[in-house]
């Protein structure tokens, strides 16, 4: 598979800067960075974005995330390595990413569980993180940007 469009950041300039600004906000927000990284990784796995799976695995590892948690995030329900707060975030991320799979959107029980583990500001940041990584994934998948491309 060949790259369809490698220069998207330059082509959308100000739009790219907007995305990057939201990302900077997320990493400065009250939402724990470990959760931001886990959500980015899990959503990217669901969406099949090789670029983002690779990128966010490396970014999380650089910030101290363990290999076993990175390797098992796709099976987080069965793996013993995640806190209840992380599980609530991952459940919300999956439900919001697979929104078309449920006629009612994100189920109330998933939302309520997340709301038990995050205050309103954190929950709003979590929703923004989920939306942002879904948008990035659509760019990466549509443009066929491969894993490792950002490190070249």
XYZ file of C-alpha atoms in Angstrom, residues 50-113:
64
model
C -1.091 1.823 11.822
C 0.499 5.270 12.013
C -1.305 6.159 15.231
C -0.919 2.730 16.875
C 2.812 2.963 16.298
C 3.069 6.619 17.317
C 1.038 6.373 20.505
C 2.711 3.145 21.613
C 6.083 4.859 21.298
C 4.881 8.079 22.946
C 3.387 6.194 25.894
C 6.536 4.101 26.297
C 8.678 7.256 26.369
C 6.524 8.540 29.234
C 7.034 5.353 31.236
C 4.159 3.109 30.158
C 4.983 -0.588 30.556
C 5.214 -3.025 27.689
C 2.682 -5.407 29.206
C 0.041 -2.661 29.426
C 0.747 -1.543 25.864
C 0.650 -5.102 24.553
C -2.592 -5.940 26.345
C -4.649 -2.781 25.809
C -6.648 -4.499 23.042
C -7.722 -7.045 25.673
C -8.086 -4.605 28.574
C -11.271 -6.261 29.850
C -9.421 -9.514 30.493
C -6.023 -8.089 31.478
C -5.360 -7.329 35.164
C -3.102 -4.326 34.502
C -5.636 -1.469 34.409
C -7.303 0.609 37.100
C -11.065 1.045 37.311
C -10.614 4.620 36.081
C -8.621 3.443 33.052
C -11.221 0.764 32.321
C -14.001 3.360 32.417
C -12.047 5.563 29.990
C -11.353 2.667 27.635
C -15.013 1.585 27.688
C -16.134 5.124 26.833
C -13.494 5.369 24.105
C -14.667 2.112 22.521
C -18.358 3.044 22.727
C -17.776 6.511 21.252
C -15.543 5.124 18.503
C -18.049 2.422 17.595
C -20.966 4.800 17.878
C -22.704 3.397 14.785
C -22.855 -0.049 16.413
C -25.418 1.122 18.978
C -28.666 2.791 17.861
C -28.679 4.854 21.085
C -25.080 6.014 20.697
C -22.966 5.697 23.842
C -24.908 3.582 26.364
C -25.888 5.250 29.642
C -24.125 2.617 31.733
C -20.823 3.312 29.954
C -21.242 7.066 30.373
C -22.295 6.755 34.014
C -19.282 4.572 34.826
